[in-house]
Short mmCIF file of C-alpha atoms and ligand atoms in Angstrom, two decimals:
data_model
loop_
_atom_site.label_atom_id
_atom_site.label_comp_id
_atom_site.label_asym_id
_atom_site.label_seq_id
_atom_site.Cartn_x
_atom_site.Cartn_y
_atom_site.Cartn_z
CA UNK O 1 -1.64 73.49 78.87
CA UNK O 2 -3.22 76.13 76.63
CA UNK O 3 -3.96 74.81 73.15
CA UNK O 4 -2.25 76.85 70.41
CA UNK O 5 -4.82 77.78 67.76
CA UNK O 6 -3.82 79.08 64.36
CA UNK O 7 -5.50 82.39 63.57
CA UNK O 8 -7.94 82.71 60.70
CA UNK O 9 -7.66 85.57 58.19
CA UNK O 10 -10.56 87.36 59.93
CA UNK O 11 -8.88 86.92 63.34
CA UNK O 12 -5.70 88.48 62.02
CA UNK O 13 -7.50 91.40 60.37
CA UNK O 14 -9.43 91.93 63.62
CA UNK O 15 -6.20 91.93 65.59
CA UNK O 16 -4.57 94.46 63.23
CA UNK O 17 -7.65 96.68 63.52
CA UNK O 18 -7.34 96.49 67.28
CA UNK O 19 -3.64 97.38 67.14
CA UNK O 20 -4.38 100.35 64.90
CA UNK O 21 -7.12 101.60 67.21
CA UNK O 22 -4.65 101.31 70.11
CA UNK O 23 -2.11 103.38 68.19
CA UNK O 24 0.22 100.55 67.21
CA UNK O 25 0.96 101.54 63.64
CA UNK O 26 4.63 100.73 63.19
CA UNK O 27 6.59 97.52 63.61
CA UNK O 28 9.90 98.20 65.31
CA UNK O 29 11.16 94.61 65.66
CA UNK O 30 10.55 91.00 64.72
CA UNK O 31 9.62 89.95 68.26
CA UNK O 32 7.35 91.69 70.76
CA UNK O 33 9.19 93.31 73.69
CA UNK O 34 7.68 93.57 77.15
CA UNK O 35 8.90 97.07 77.95
CA UNK O 36 7.30 97.05 81.38
CA UNK O 37 9.47 94.08 82.37
CA UNK O 38 12.48 95.73 80.76
CA UNK O 39 12.18 99.12 82.42
CA UNK O 40 10.44 99.40 85.78
CA UNK O 41 8.09 102.34 85.94
CA UNK O 42 9.65 105.03 88.05
CA UNK O 43 7.75 107.95 89.40
CA UNK O 44 9.75 111.10 89.46
CA UNK O 45 9.57 113.09 92.66
CA UNK O 46 10.41 116.72 93.25
CA UNK O 47 14.15 116.85 93.64
CA UNK O 48 15.95 119.48 95.66
CA UNK O 49 18.95 119.56 93.33
CA UNK O 50 17.87 117.77 90.16
CA UNK O 51 20.58 115.83 88.41
CA UNK O 52 20.52 113.52 85.40
CA UNK O 53 18.72 110.41 86.63
CA UNK O 54 20.45 107.04 86.47
CA UNK O 55 19.16 104.43 84.06
CA UNK O 56 16.45 102.51 85.94
CA UNK O 57 17.28 99.44 83.86
CA UNK O 58 20.43 99.19 85.95
CA UNK O 59 18.36 98.41 89.05
CA UNK O 60 18.89 95.00 90.64
CA UNK O 61 16.26 92.37 89.66
CA UNK O 62 14.67 92.42 93.13
CA UNK O 63 14.19 96.19 92.92
CA UNK O 64 12.62 95.80 89.50
CA UNK O 65 9.96 93.47 90.84
CA UNK O 66 9.25 95.86 93.72
CA UNK O 67 8.92 98.94 91.48
CA UNK O 68 5.52 100.68 91.78
CA UNK O 69 2.95 100.42 89.02
CA UNK O 70 2.89 103.30 86.53
CA UNK O 71 0.61 106.09 87.62
CA UNK O 72 -1.85 107.01 84.90
CA UNK O 73 -3.92 110.15 85.29
CA UNK O 74 -1.17 112.05 87.13
CA UNK O 75 -1.58 115.10 89.27
CA UNK O 76 -1.08 118.51 87.58
CA UNK O 77 0.16 119.96 90.90
CA UNK O 78 2.92 117.34 90.96
CA UNK O 79 3.79 118.13 87.32
CA UNK O 80 4.02 121.83 88.22
CA UNK O 81 6.28 121.14 91.21
CA UNK O 82 8.54 118.89 89.14
CA UNK O 83 8.78 121.36 86.27
CA UNK O 84 9.50 124.24 88.66
CA UNK O 85 12.37 122.28 90.23
CA UNK O 86 14.33 122.25 86.95
CA UNK O 87 16.99 124.90 86.83
CA UNK O 88 18.39 123.98 83.42
CA UNK O 89 17.04 122.45 80.23
CA UNK O 90 19.14 119.35 80.89
CA UNK O 91 17.50 118.93 84.29
CA UNK O 92 14.06 119.49 82.77
CA UNK O 93 14.73 116.83 80.14
CA UNK O 94 15.93 114.38 82.81
CA UNK O 95 12.89 115.07 85.00
CA UNK O 96 10.53 114.59 82.05
CA UNK O 97 12.37 111.41 81.10
CA UNK O 98 11.68 110.00 84.56
CA UNK O 99 8.12 111.34 84.82
CA UNK O 100 5.43 108.66 84.60
CA UNK O 101 2.37 110.80 85.35
CA UNK O 102 1.24 111.25 81.74
CA UNK O 103 -0.13 108.14 80.05
CA UNK O 104 1.16 109.26 76.64
CA UNK O 105 4.62 108.12 77.71
CA UNK O 106 3.53 104.50 78.00
CA UNK O 107 2.74 104.15 74.30
CA UNK O 108 5.56 106.32 72.97
CA UNK O 109 8.96 104.96 72.00
CA UNK O 110 10.81 107.82 73.63
CA UNK O 111 10.70 111.39 74.86
CA UNK O 112 10.83 114.02 72.12
CA UNK O 113 12.17 116.98 74.07
CA UNK O 114 13.50 119.57 71.63
CA UNK O 115 15.75 120.33 68.71
CA UNK O 116 17.68 123.36 67.58
CA UNK O 117 19.64 125.91 69.55
CA UNK O 118 18.75 126.33 73.25
CA UNK O 119 20.41 129.78 73.10
CA UNK O 120 18.20 130.91 70.23
CA UNK O 121 16.00 134.01 70.49
CA UNK O 122 13.33 132.40 68.33
CA UNK O 123 11.26 129.47 69.57
CA UNK O 124 8.83 127.38 67.53
CA UNK O 125 6.14 125.35 69.27
CA UNK O 126 4.33 122.53 67.49
CA UNK O 127 1.59 120.21 68.70
CA UNK O 128 2.96 116.72 69.30
CA UNK O 129 5.53 114.32 67.87
CA UNK O 130 4.46 112.07 65.01
CA UNK O 131 5.75 108.62 64.04
CA UNK O 132 9.13 109.75 62.69
CA UNK O 133 9.73 112.09 65.63
CA UNK O 134 8.88 109.21 67.99
CA UNK O 135 11.45 107.03 66.21
CA UNK O 136 14.22 109.63 66.15
CA UNK O 137 13.49 111.43 69.43
CA UNK O 138 13.52 114.88 67.78
CA UNK O 139 10.66 117.23 66.87
CA UNK O 140 9.76 117.95 63.26
CA UNK O 141 11.95 115.42 61.47
CA UNK O 142 9.22 113.80 59.34
CA UNK O 143 7.62 115.18 56.17
CA UNK O 144 6.19 118.23 57.90
CA UNK O 145 9.58 118.85 59.50
CA UNK O 146 11.22 118.84 56.08
CA UNK O 147 8.73 121.45 54.94
CA UNK O 148 9.35 123.44 58.11
CA UNK O 149 13.09 123.44 57.34
CA UNK O 150 12.35 124.81 53.85
CA UNK O 151 10.04 127.46 55.32
CA UNK O 152 12.75 128.56 57.75
CA UNK O 153 15.35 128.52 54.98
CA UNK O 154 13.18 130.83 52.89
CA UNK O 155 13.59 133.57 55.52
CA UNK O 156 17.24 132.89 56.24
CA UNK O 157 16.76 130.71 59.32
CA UNK O 158 17.71 127.14 60.16
CA UNK O 159 17.84 124.92 63.24
CA UNK O 160 20.97 126.64 64.53
CA UNK O 161 18.96 129.85 64.86
CA UNK O 162 15.74 128.52 66.36
CA UNK O 163 14.71 126.23 69.22
CA UNK O 164 11.86 123.78 68.52
CA UNK O 165 9.56 122.03 71.00
CA UNK O 166 6.02 120.66 71.15
CA UNK O 167 3.11 121.17 73.52
CA UNK O 168 3.40 117.48 74.49
CA UNK O 169 6.72 115.62 74.33
CA UNK O 170 5.40 112.12 73.61
CA UNK O 171 3.64 110.90 70.50
CA UNK O 172 -0.10 110.44 71.08
CA UNK O 173 -1.18 106.96 69.86
CA UNK O 174 -2.20 107.06 66.20
CA UNK O 175 -1.33 110.79 66.12
CA UNK O 176 -4.58 111.68 67.85
CA UNK O 177 -4.93 115.11 69.46
CA UNK O 178 -3.74 115.04 73.09
CA UNK O 179 -6.62 115.01 75.58
CA UNK O 180 -7.13 118.04 77.88
CA UNK O 181 -5.86 115.91 80.79
CA UNK O 182 -2.68 114.99 78.93
CA UNK O 183 -2.21 118.63 77.95
CA UNK O 184 -2.69 119.78 81.55
CA UNK O 185 0.01 117.37 82.72
CA UNK O 186 2.49 118.41 80.03
CA UNK O 187 1.84 122.15 80.10
CA UNK O 188 3.92 122.95 83.22
CA UNK O 189 6.91 121.31 81.50
CA UNK O 190 6.39 123.38 78.33
CA UNK O 191 6.07 126.53 80.43
CA UNK O 192 9.33 125.76 82.23
CA UNK O 193 11.02 124.95 78.91
CA UNK O 194 10.01 128.37 77.56
CA UNK O 195 11.13 130.08 80.78
CA UNK O 196 14.53 128.40 80.57
CA UNK O 197 15.05 129.16 76.86
CA UNK O 198 13.63 132.67 77.36
CA UNK O 199 13.10 133.37 73.64
CA UNK O 200 12.40 136.92 72.41
CA UNK O 201 9.95 135.69 69.79
CA UNK O 202 7.68 132.63 69.65
CA UNK O 203 5.88 131.22 66.62
CA UNK O 204 3.30 128.48 67.18
CA UNK O 205 2.54 125.94 64.47
CA UNK O 206 -1.07 124.90 63.94
CA UNK O 207 -4.33 125.28 65.84
CA UNK O 208 -3.75 123.12 68.94
CA UNK O 209 -0.36 124.72 69.72
CA UNK O 210 -1.87 128.17 69.21
CA UNK O 211 -4.84 127.39 71.50
CA UNK O 212 -2.48 126.11 74.19
CA UNK O 213 0.02 128.96 74.06
CA UNK O 214 -2.50 131.79 73.58
CA UNK O 215 -5.08 130.21 75.93
CA UNK O 216 -7.82 130.66 73.36
CA UNK O 217 -10.53 128.62 71.73
CA UNK O 218 -10.34 130.73 68.54
CA UNK O 219 -9.51 128.99 65.28
CA UNK O 220 -6.12 129.20 63.61
CA UNK O 221 -7.47 130.82 60.43
CA UNK O 222 -8.71 133.79 62.47
CA UNK O 223 -5.59 134.08 64.64
CA UNK O 224 -2.73 133.32 62.25
CA UNK O 225 -0.33 136.09 61.38
CA UNK O 226 -1.31 138.28 64.35
CA UNK O 227 1.29 139.25 66.90
CA UNK O 228 0.51 139.57 70.58
CA UNK O 229 2.31 139.67 73.87
CA UNK O 230 1.71 136.44 75.81
CA UNK O 231 2.87 135.05 79.14
CA UNK O 232 4.11 131.49 78.71
CA UNK O 233 4.66 130.35 82.27
CA UNK O 234 6.41 133.37 83.76
CA UNK O 235 8.02 134.40 80.49
CA UNK O 236 6.50 137.34 78.61
CA UNK O 237 7.15 137.17 74.91
CA UNK O 238 5.90 138.36 71.53
CA UNK O 239 4.19 135.51 69.75
CA UNK O 240 2.46 134.81 66.45
CA UNK O 241 0.59 131.70 65.34
CA UNK O 242 0.97 130.31 61.85
CA UNK O 243 -0.38 127.30 59.98
CA UNK O 244 1.04 123.85 60.67
CA UNK O 245 3.35 122.46 57.95
CA UNK O 246 1.29 119.24 57.92
CA UNK O 247 -1.77 121.37 57.03
CA UNK O 248 0.23 123.06 54.28
CA UNK O 249 1.17 119.66 52.85
CA UNK O 250 -2.53 118.81 52.66
CA UNK O 251 -3.59 122.29 51.48
CA UNK O 252 -0.81 123.71 49.29
CA UNK O 253 -2.94 126.79 48.46
CA UNK O 254 -2.59 127.88 52.09
CA UNK O 255 1.17 128.27 51.62
CA UNK O 256 0.45 131.81 50.47
CA UNK O 257 -0.83 132.71 53.94
CA UNK O 258 2.03 130.90 55.62
CA UNK O 259 4.48 132.82 53.46
CA UNK O 260 2.97 136.11 54.66
CA UNK O 261 3.39 134.93 58.26
CA UNK O 262 7.00 133.98 57.59
CA UNK O 263 7.72 137.41 56.12
CA UNK O 264 6.11 138.95 59.18
CA UNK O 265 8.39 136.84 61.39
CA UNK O 266 11.40 137.94 59.37
CA UNK O 267 10.43 141.62 59.72
CA UNK O 268 9.85 141.21 63.45
CA UNK O 269 13.22 139.60 64.12
CA UNK O 270 14.96 142.22 61.99
CA UNK O 271 13.17 145.00 63.88
CA UNK O 272 14.26 143.43 67.19
CA UNK O 273 17.83 143.13 65.91
CA UNK O 274 17.83 139.34 66.29
CA UNK O 275 19.40 138.70 62.86
N1 URA W 301 3.98 117.84 64.15
C1 URA W 301 4.18 118.52 65.30
O1 URA W 301 3.34 119.31 65.72
N2 URA W 301 5.31 118.31 65.95
C2 URA W 301 6.27 117.48 65.52
O2 URA W 301 7.29 117.36 66.19
C3 URA W 301 6.03 116.80 64.32
C4 URA W 301 4.89 116.98 63.65
#
């Protein structure tokens, strides 16, 4: 039988360092939970008439054992086919919830799909959920989300008038930037989400979201505040990048530039008769 050894202080510090490097930076319970045993990995397949998937935890024990291993390093073509099969936002959310192709899902607590009004004409696109978003399952609910709410309020908007999503719907471990592979797997789902919401105006938040949506390697400081017509998936829309609220929290002086962008957004939506 394995001998239990009590850990030294150095062992424990080493273990915590390892956890942090692996992206484990919050404790959600007293006891560890083997989530792979709890929920068998299920690979979503293109569905002719997508419906809300059943809870795989309801599978019989024998089926659980037989479930296939999670597929890491998924296939972008499969992601595109799955995303294209969604005819409603609810279907898209269900398909994403069942999709195991992107490794980000394995370390995240839950899918962070969207918040706000799916009927809105204005869509905001951020980068990726952080710790609080991962806990609550909604985008922009942490500190930067609170600032975002104040920014929207300053131009007469709130979450009933906008729809909010991220370029990737799972929190990257330790809040790192999503890798190009992860982005490529999530992008078809973002494209479909934009097509289904069909906003008249899009504002991206921060450099990575701007680079994804505008397909550019330019920096945010150069691009912010400029309107252009972009195709997001098959949806053509006017879009403008602005600074990320998390950046504004770290660099309060930049709020001046963000304020100009917000005023520009306000003028644009007034000109389009959206408010
Ligand atoms: N930052 C983002 O880009 N998105 C969120 O949802 C939260 C923080």
